[in-house]
Short mmCIF file of C-alpha atoms in Angstrom, two decimals:
data_model
loop_
_atom_site.label_atom_id
_atom_site.label_comp_id
_atom_site.label_asym_id
_atom_site.label_seq_id
_atom_site.Cartn_x
_atom_site.Cartn_y
_atom_site.Cartn_z
CA UNK A 1 0.00 0.26 0.07
CA UNK A 2 2.83 2.40 1.44
CA UNK A 3 4.50 1.76 -2.06
CA UNK A 4 1.14 2.29 -4.12
CA UNK A 5 1.09 5.49 -2.44
CA UNK A 6 4.90 6.67 -3.45
CA UNK A 7 4.34 5.87 -7.28
CA UNK A 8 0.91 8.12 -6.89
CA UNK A 9 2.64 11.14 -5.77
CA UNK A 10 5.72 10.75 -7.33
CA UNK A 11 4.04 10.71 -11.00
CA UNK A 12 1.53 13.57 -9.72
CA UNK A 13 3.95 15.61 -8.77
CA UNK A 14 6.62 14.73 -11.76
CA UNK A 15 3.46 15.56 -14.00
CA UNK A 16 2.58 18.64 -12.27
CA UNK A 17 6.08 20.47 -12.21
CA UNK A 18 7.65 18.86 -15.67
CA UNK A 19 5.03 16.56 -17.46
CA UNK A 20 2.23 18.75 -18.17
CA UNK A 21 5.02 21.60 -19.35
CA UNK A 22 6.39 18.95 -21.78
CA UNK A 23 2.82 17.92 -22.93
CA UNK A 24 1.43 21.05 -23.27
CA UNK A 25 4.19 21.51 -25.65
CA UNK A 26 3.76 18.49 -27.72
CA UNK A 27 0.67 19.28 -27.83
CA UNK A 28 0.90 23.07 -28.98
CA UNK A 29 2.95 22.24 -31.66
CA UNK A 30 0.88 19.25 -33.10
CA UNK A 31 -2.51 20.48 -32.43
CA UNK A 32 -2.59 24.09 -32.42
CA UNK A 33 -5.70 26.17 -32.05
CA UNK A 34 -7.15 27.41 -35.54
CA UNK A 35 -7.53 30.96 -34.74
CA UNK A 36 -9.98 33.04 -36.64
CA UNK A 37 -8.31 36.42 -36.55
CA UNK A 38 -10.00 38.76 -38.06
CA UNK A 39 -9.06 42.36 -39.55
CA UNK A 40 -5.35 43.30 -37.96
CA UNK A 41 -4.92 46.40 -39.53
CA UNK A 42 -3.27 48.58 -37.14
CA UNK A 43 -4.67 51.47 -39.00
CA UNK A 44 -6.05 54.66 -35.95
CA UNK A 45 -9.43 54.78 -37.33
CA UNK A 46 -9.82 51.06 -36.89
CA UNK A 47 -8.98 51.09 -33.61
CA UNK A 48 -11.68 50.92 -30.70
CA UNK A 49 -12.38 52.84 -27.69
CA UNK A 50 -10.89 51.63 -24.67
CA UNK A 51 -10.41 52.02 -21.25
CA UNK A 52 -7.59 51.79 -18.47
CA UNK A 53 -8.57 50.49 -15.52
CA UNK A 54 -6.35 51.16 -12.52
CA UNK A 55 -7.17 50.23 -9.02
CA UNK A 56 -5.28 51.76 -6.27
CA UNK A 57 -5.21 52.15 -2.22
CA UNK A 58 -2.42 54.70 -0.69
CA UNK A 59 -0.29 54.61 -4.33
CA UNK A 60 0.68 58.40 -4.10
CA UNK A 61 4.34 57.83 -4.42
CA UNK A 62 3.83 56.40 -7.81
CA UNK A 63 1.41 58.34 -9.36
CA UNK A 64 3.57 60.56 -10.81
CA UNK A 65 5.60 57.86 -12.33
CA UNK A 66 2.50 55.61 -13.66
CA UNK A 67 0.75 58.58 -15.10
CA UNK A 68 3.77 59.36 -17.34
CA UNK A 69 4.19 55.78 -18.50
CA UNK A 70 0.16 56.42 -19.78
CA UNK A 71 1.04 59.35 -21.26
CA UNK A 72 3.86 57.38 -23.44
CA UNK A 73 1.74 54.91 -24.42
CA UNK A 74 1.14 54.80 -28.19
CA UNK A 75 -2.39 54.28 -28.38
CA UNK A 76 -4.58 57.73 -29.96
CA UNK A 77 -5.17 59.68 -27.19
CA UNK A 78 -8.91 60.41 -27.84
CA UNK A 79 -9.72 56.80 -28.02
CA UNK A 80 -8.21 56.22 -24.30
CA UNK A 81 -9.91 56.81 -21.57
CA UNK A 82 -8.15 56.43 -18.16
CA UNK A 83 -9.99 55.40 -15.11
CA UNK A 84 -8.76 55.30 -11.61
CA UNK A 85 -10.57 53.96 -9.13
CA UNK A 86 -9.16 54.69 -5.58
CA UNK A 87 -10.07 52.32 -2.71
CA UNK A 88 -10.30 53.82 0.75
CA UNK A 89 -7.20 55.87 0.54
CA UNK A 90 -5.48 57.82 3.56
CA UNK A 91 -2.58 58.98 1.73
CA UNK A 92 -3.26 62.00 -1.61
CA UNK A 93 -3.73 59.55 -4.35
CA UNK A 94 -7.23 61.36 -5.40
CA UNK A 95 -5.56 65.05 -4.77
CA UNK A 96 -2.59 63.80 -7.01
CA UNK A 97 -4.85 62.59 -9.90
CA UNK A 98 -7.11 65.56 -10.07
CA UNK A 99 -3.75 67.30 -11.74
CA UNK A 100 -4.23 64.58 -14.68
CA UNK A 101 -7.16 66.60 -16.99
CA UNK A 102 -7.75 63.00 -18.65
CA UNK A 103 -8.20 60.88 -15.75
CA UNK A 104 -11.03 59.76 -14.36
CA UNK A 105 -11.24 59.17 -10.68
CA UNK A 106 -13.88 56.78 -8.94
CA UNK A 107 -13.44 57.23 -4.90
CA UNK A 108 -14.59 55.27 -2.29
CA UNK A 109 -14.27 56.74 1.45
CA UNK A 110 -14.34 53.27 2.58
CA UNK A 111 -11.50 50.50 2.19
CA UNK A 112 -13.36 47.27 0.66
CA UNK A 113 -10.52 45.69 -1.35
CA UNK A 114 -9.62 45.34 -4.84
CA UNK A 115 -12.63 43.03 -5.71
CA UNK A 116 -15.00 45.80 -4.52
CA UNK A 117 -12.93 48.87 -6.40
CA UNK A 118 -13.30 46.55 -9.86
CA UNK A 119 -16.91 46.36 -9.20
CA UNK A 120 -17.39 49.87 -8.60
CA UNK A 121 -15.15 51.08 -11.22
CA UNK A 122 -16.82 49.14 -13.91
CA UNK A 123 -20.10 50.67 -13.42
CA UNK A 124 -18.06 53.90 -15.02
CA UNK A 125 -16.86 52.30 -17.87
CA UNK A 126 -18.69 52.94 -21.29
CA UNK A 127 -16.07 51.37 -23.71
CA UNK A 128 -16.39 48.01 -25.25
CA UNK A 129 -12.73 47.19 -24.13
CA UNK A 130 -11.33 47.39 -20.52
CA UNK A 131 -7.74 46.93 -19.79
CA UNK A 132 -6.81 46.65 -16.23
CA UNK A 133 -2.89 47.58 -15.00
CA UNK A 134 -1.64 47.64 -11.52
CA UNK A 135 -0.81 51.24 -10.04
CA UNK A 136 3.17 49.80 -9.32
CA UNK A 137 3.11 48.37 -13.01
CA UNK A 138 4.63 49.99 -16.01
CA UNK A 139 3.92 48.82 -19.63
CA UNK A 140 5.63 48.61 -22.92
CA UNK A 141 4.41 51.69 -25.00
CA UNK A 142 2.84 49.71 -27.89
CA UNK A 143 0.77 47.18 -25.06
CA UNK A 144 -2.37 48.61 -25.59
CA UNK A 145 -2.78 48.20 -29.38
CA UNK A 146 -1.09 44.44 -29.10
CA UNK A 147 -4.21 43.43 -26.46
CA UNK A 148 -6.27 45.35 -28.47
CA UNK A 149 -5.14 43.69 -31.72
CA UNK A 150 -6.21 39.90 -30.03
CA UNK A 151 -9.49 40.68 -30.29
CA UNK A 152 -9.95 40.32 -33.80
CA UNK A 153 -10.73 37.08 -33.25
CA UNK A 154 -14.11 36.67 -31.46
CA UNK A 155 -13.58 33.72 -29.96
CA UNK A 156 -11.01 35.49 -27.18
CA UNK A 157 -13.16 37.28 -24.82
CA UNK A 158 -9.76 38.08 -22.33
CA UNK A 159 -6.26 38.66 -23.63
CA UNK A 160 -3.46 38.80 -20.65
CA UNK A 161 -0.50 40.24 -21.17
CA UNK A 162 3.02 38.98 -19.67
CA UNK A 163 4.32 39.88 -16.50
CA UNK A 164 7.79 40.65 -16.13
CA UNK A 165 9.36 41.20 -12.73
CA UNK A 166 12.54 43.18 -13.09
CA UNK A 167 15.85 41.96 -10.80
CA UNK A 168 19.30 42.73 -11.10
CA UNK A 169 22.58 40.59 -10.00
CA UNK A 170 22.62 42.34 -6.62
CA UNK A 171 18.93 41.75 -5.87
CA UNK A 172 18.05 38.23 -3.32
CA UNK A 173 16.42 35.46 -3.85
CA UNK A 174 12.99 37.14 -3.34
CA UNK A 175 13.17 39.07 -6.59
CA UNK A 176 15.19 36.42 -8.64
CA UNK A 177 12.90 33.70 -7.22
CA UNK A 178 9.65 35.25 -8.58
CA UNK A 179 12.01 36.80 -11.50
CA UNK A 180 12.84 32.94 -13.22
CA UNK A 181 8.93 31.54 -11.61
CA UNK A 182 7.34 33.83 -14.21
CA UNK A 183 9.75 33.01 -16.89
CA UNK A 184 8.48 29.42 -16.89
CA UNK A 185 5.09 30.50 -15.94
CA UNK A 186 4.81 32.41 -19.15
CA UNK A 187 6.18 29.78 -21.09
CA UNK A 188 3.92 27.67 -20.13
CA UNK A 189 0.95 30.70 -20.67
CA UNK A 190 1.68 30.55 -24.08
CA UNK A 191 1.57 27.66 -25.09
CA UNK A 192 -1.45 26.84 -23.15
CA UNK A 193 -2.71 29.90 -25.72
CA UNK A 194 -1.34 27.84 -28.62
CA UNK A 195 -3.01 24.75 -27.92
CA UNK A 196 -6.23 26.41 -26.32
CA UNK A 197 -6.88 29.30 -24.11
CA UNK A 198 -4.26 31.01 -21.10
CA UNK A 199 -5.60 29.15 -17.87
CA UNK A 200 -6.26 32.80 -16.14
CA UNK A 201 -5.17 36.47 -16.47
CA UNK A 202 -1.91 38.16 -14.49
CA UNK A 203 -3.63 41.10 -12.73
CA UNK A 204 -0.66 43.31 -13.84
CA UNK A 205 -2.22 43.40 -17.53
CA UNK A 206 -4.89 42.38 -18.98
CA UNK A 207 -7.96 43.24 -20.41
CA UNK A 208 -11.99 42.00 -20.88
CA UNK A 209 -14.70 42.48 -23.50
CA UNK A 210 -16.42 44.99 -21.57
CA UNK A 211 -19.66 43.33 -22.30
CA UNK A 212 -18.34 39.84 -20.21
CA UNK A 213 -17.83 41.72 -17.21
CA UNK A 214 -19.58 40.23 -14.35
CA UNK A 215 -20.35 41.70 -10.38
CA UNK A 216 -17.63 39.71 -8.51
CA UNK A 217 -17.88 38.51 -4.92
CA UNK A 218 -16.49 40.95 -3.01
CA UNK A 219 -14.41 38.70 -0.80
CA UNK A 220 -12.43 37.09 -4.22
CA UNK A 221 -8.67 36.85 -3.76
CA UNK A 222 -8.03 36.40 -7.13
CA UNK A 223 -9.97 38.61 -8.91
CA UNK A 224 -7.79 38.42 -12.25
CA UNK A 225 -8.29 35.03 -12.54
CA UNK A 226 -11.86 34.97 -11.11
CA UNK A 227 -12.79 37.12 -13.79
CA UNK A 228 -10.88 35.73 -16.50
CA UNK A 229 -11.73 32.43 -16.24
CA UNK A 230 -15.80 32.75 -15.60
CA UNK A 231 -15.08 33.75 -18.90
CA UNK A 232 -13.48 31.12 -20.44
CA UNK A 233 -16.25 29.09 -18.54
CA UNK A 234 -19.01 30.69 -21.29
CA UNK A 235 -16.77 29.55 -23.81
CA UNK A 236 -14.19 32.11 -25.25
CA UNK A 237 -10.71 31.60 -25.28
CA UNK A 238 -8.12 33.64 -23.13
CA UNK A 239 -5.36 35.21 -25.22
CA UNK A 240 -1.89 35.58 -23.99
CA UNK A 241 0.63 37.99 -25.81
CA UNK A 242 4.25 38.64 -24.22
CA UNK A 243 4.89 41.04 -26.52
CA UNK A 244 2.27 43.19 -24.17
CA UNK A 245 4.20 43.48 -21.08
CA UNK A 246 4.13 44.90 -17.62
CA UNK A 247 7.31 45.14 -15.60
CA UNK A 248 7.39 45.83 -11.75
CA UNK A 249 9.93 45.15 -9.25
CA UNK A 250 10.19 42.48 -7.44
CA UNK A 251 9.19 41.36 -3.76
CA UNK A 252 11.38 43.32 -1.15
CA UNK A 253 12.57 39.99 0.86
CA UNK A 254 11.36 36.85 1.43
CA UNK A 255 9.14 37.72 4.07
CA UNK A 256 6.68 40.05 1.72
CA UNK A 257 7.41 37.25 -0.99
CA UNK A 258 5.82 34.77 1.44
CA UNK A 259 2.67 36.97 2.72
CA UNK A 260 2.12 37.61 -1.38
CA UNK A 261 2.64 33.71 -1.85
CA UNK A 262 0.15 32.77 0.89
CA UNK A 263 -2.64 34.93 0.07
CA UNK A 264 -2.52 33.70 -4.00
CA UNK A 265 -2.62 30.14 -2.74
CA UNK A 266 -5.55 30.86 -0.48
CA UNK A 267 -6.79 32.34 -3.81
CA UNK A 268 -6.00 29.07 -5.44
CA UNK A 269 -8.41 27.07 -3.21
CA UNK A 270 -10.59 29.84 -3.06
CA UNK A 271 -11.20 29.72 -7.28
CA UNK A 272 -11.25 25.69 -7.44
CA UNK A 273 -14.22 25.99 -4.79
CA UNK A 274 -16.09 28.66 -6.91
CA UNK A 275 -15.61 27.20 -10.25
CA UNK A 276 -16.44 23.84 -8.97
CA UNK A 277 -17.97 23.19 -12.75
CA UNK A 278 -14.73 23.64 -14.52
CA UNK A 279 -13.41 19.93 -13.03
CA UNK A 280 -16.12 18.29 -15.23
CA UNK A 281 -13.81 17.29 -18.16
CA UNK A 282 -16.90 15.30 -20.33
CA UNK A 283 -18.50 19.29 -20.67
CA UNK A 284 -15.17 21.60 -20.71
CA UNK A 285 -12.74 19.45 -22.58
CA UNK A 286 -9.46 21.38 -23.39
CA UNK A 287 -10.44 24.34 -21.05
CA UNK A 288 -10.97 21.65 -17.49
CA UNK A 289 -7.59 19.70 -18.73
CA UNK A 290 -5.33 22.79 -19.35
CA UNK A 291 -7.24 24.37 -16.02
CA UNK A 292 -7.03 20.44 -13.81
CA UNK A 293 -2.94 20.24 -15.12
CA UNK A 294 -2.16 23.50 -14.69
CA UNK A 295 -3.68 25.23 -11.65
CA UNK A 296 -6.10 22.69 -9.72
CA UNK A 297 -3.20 20.15 -8.98
CA UNK A 298 -0.53 23.08 -7.90
CA UNK A 299 -3.28 24.59 -5.76
CA UNK A 300 -4.23 21.28 -3.80
CA UNK A 301 -2.71 17.92 -3.79
CA UNK A 302 0.24 18.46 -5.42
CA UNK A 303 2.39 20.06 -2.51
CA UNK A 304 0.57 17.19 -0.32
CA UNK A 305 2.21 14.81 -2.63
CA UNK A 306 5.91 16.27 -2.78
CA UNK A 307 5.93 16.52 1.04
CA UNK A 308 5.08 12.83 1.28
CA UNK A 309 7.74 11.44 -1.09
CA UNK A 310 10.39 11.87 1.74
CA UNK A 311 9.36 10.01 4.73
CA UNK A 312 7.65 7.66 2.40
CA UNK A 313 10.79 7.02 0.46
CA UNK A 314 12.55 6.27 3.86
CA UNK A 315 9.60 3.87 5.35
CA UNK A 316 10.06 1.99 2.11
CA UNK A 317 13.78 2.27 1.55
CA UNK A 318 14.36 0.87 5.27
CA UNK A 319 12.99 -2.44 4.12
CA UNK A 320 14.85 -3.25 1.15
CA UNK A 321 17.92 -5.47 1.41
CA UNK A 322 19.95 -3.54 -1.24
CA UNK A 323 21.04 0.11 -0.85
CA UNK A 324 20.77 0.82 -4.24
CA UNK A 325 16.90 -0.11 -4.22
CA UNK A 326 14.73 3.17 -6.20
CA UNK A 327 13.58 4.33 -2.81
CA UNK A 328 16.90 5.11 -1.27
CA UNK A 329 18.13 6.48 -5.04
CA UNK A 330 15.06 8.58 -4.46
CA UNK A 331 15.76 9.46 -1.02
CA UNK A 332 19.18 10.62 -1.46
CA UNK A 333 18.07 12.64 -4.69
CA UNK A 334 15.70 14.30 -2.37
CA UNK A 335 18.15 15.38 0.28
CA UNK A 336 20.54 16.84 -2.14
CA UNK A 337 17.50 19.07 -3.45
CA UNK A 338 16.26 19.72 0.23
CA UNK A 339 20.17 20.41 1.56
CA UNK A 340 20.41 22.99 -1.85
CA UNK A 341 16.97 24.33 -0.68
CA UNK A 342 18.44 25.09 2.85
CA UNK A 343 21.49 26.42 1.77
CA UNK A 344 19.48 28.56 -0.62
CA UNK A 345 17.39 29.56 2.91
CA UNK A 346 20.24 30.62 4.82
CA UNK A 347 21.78 32.50 1.57
CA UNK A 348 18.62 34.17 0.86
CA UNK A 349 19.73 38.12 1.48
CA UNK A 350 22.94 36.86 -0.27
CA UNK A 351 22.95 38.40 -4.06
CA UNK A 352 25.74 36.22 -5.46
CA UNK A 353 23.58 33.16 -4.12
CA UNK A 354 23.73 30.41 -7.40
CA UNK A 355 20.61 29.55 -9.17
CA UNK A 356 22.13 25.91 -8.37
CA UNK A 357 20.51 27.05 -4.80
CA UNK A 358 17.97 29.78 -4.73
CA UNK A 359 15.85 27.84 -7.41
CA UNK A 360 15.11 24.75 -4.68
CA UNK A 361 14.53 27.20 -2.24
CA UNK A 362 11.87 29.27 -3.91
CA UNK A 363 10.54 25.96 -5.41
CA UNK A 364 9.95 24.67 -1.37
CA UNK A 365 9.21 27.73 -0.58
CA UNK A 366 6.05 28.20 -3.07
CA UNK A 367 4.90 24.41 -2.01
CA UNK A 368 4.91 25.39 1.73
CA UNK A 369 2.80 28.58 1.09
CA UNK A 370 0.44 26.37 -0.48
CA UNK A 371 -0.30 24.54 2.88
CA UNK A 372 -0.38 27.90 4.62
CA UNK A 373 -2.80 29.55 2.18
CA UNK A 374 -5.31 27.05 3.77
CA UNK A 375 -4.99 28.92 7.22
CA UNK A 376 -5.14 32.18 5.53
CA UNK A 377 -8.33 31.51 3.31
CA UNK A 378 -10.01 29.70 6.95
CA UNK A 379 -9.05 32.45 9.18
CA UNK A 380 -10.96 34.97 6.55
CA UNK A 381 -7.73 37.56 7.71
CA UNK A 382 -7.96 39.02 4.09
CA UNK A 383 -11.49 40.38 4.98
CA UNK A 384 -10.37 43.90 6.29
CA UNK A 385 -9.61 44.94 2.19
CA UNK A 386 -6.05 43.78 0.19
CA UNK A 387 -2.76 43.56 1.91
CA UNK A 388 -0.24 44.96 -0.01
CA UNK A 389 3.32 43.49 -0.25
CA UNK A 390 6.20 45.76 0.07
CA UNK A 391 8.31 45.74 -3.56
CA UNK A 392 11.50 46.94 -4.01
#
């Protein structure tokens, strides 16, 4: 029985973190989705009116930089509406934004959280396409036009840009680990879209057809994921375009990154519950397969399987005569991996630490926080509003 559990756990871990990536690469290459892309003209007259939607809580320090970035975007000014939704800020955010005549400000005196702010702000959107961006992210100049172009395909209801984490050689593991993770995640998103649909949008930069917006529960933790997946649930695809990207700094340190990961993990558990119909692979087919493989396993059973492998390999290996049996080999391999992760942890503030150590540490760190996310969700620590993680 123990051996059965061991092999199931090992196969689950390998499929979740390696196997699905290889499988979706093959599927995307040999069975790609046949897009029905319409007119892709970049003529100004063909571009629709859009709304750039930015939610903010106490972001006064970065408003000038964000607005300079907004003004530098290559999109006809008379077709671009900029909407800031201020969620109970106690700083000078609203006062500063009044200095920009092209900005519409919607504010709330009460801090209700990002999802409530989105629900509130969407009541003031009149354009056919709305593009969401976080206040602390900077967009490349042609990001908006690239995203809008994806909507020429009638099967696309949501478009996700790419999240890029800026880090330098002098940054610590919190930035480097996050940056490495997002490079891999971006590759999977690209392959997902080539096969059928990206599984969820990144809140730093994504867009939807305004007509497809539906009000979300105000306690929603992953508003970007839930909103985009509910659109996909209605039969639309989520496009992914890495040429439109949002750049933000990495977390200030691992404590701040842990705070962010716990919230995301809790949001993952919450989303699984709120998207239960998507688990029906007989009804949703490709989307369900991608959702289960790319998201659900990572957010639910796989972390438990990962941490079960270590004690299982010890218990089974002790009952084997030969020290070279497969269970002892796998046990030794885990010991080496965990030692590398431990070295990465002990040197988490060292900017010179090698990938050999910070990648294993960040991998273990992410999976631990998936488990901690259960407590975060059950304790309802998030109900007081969004908890911002400090960044560099």
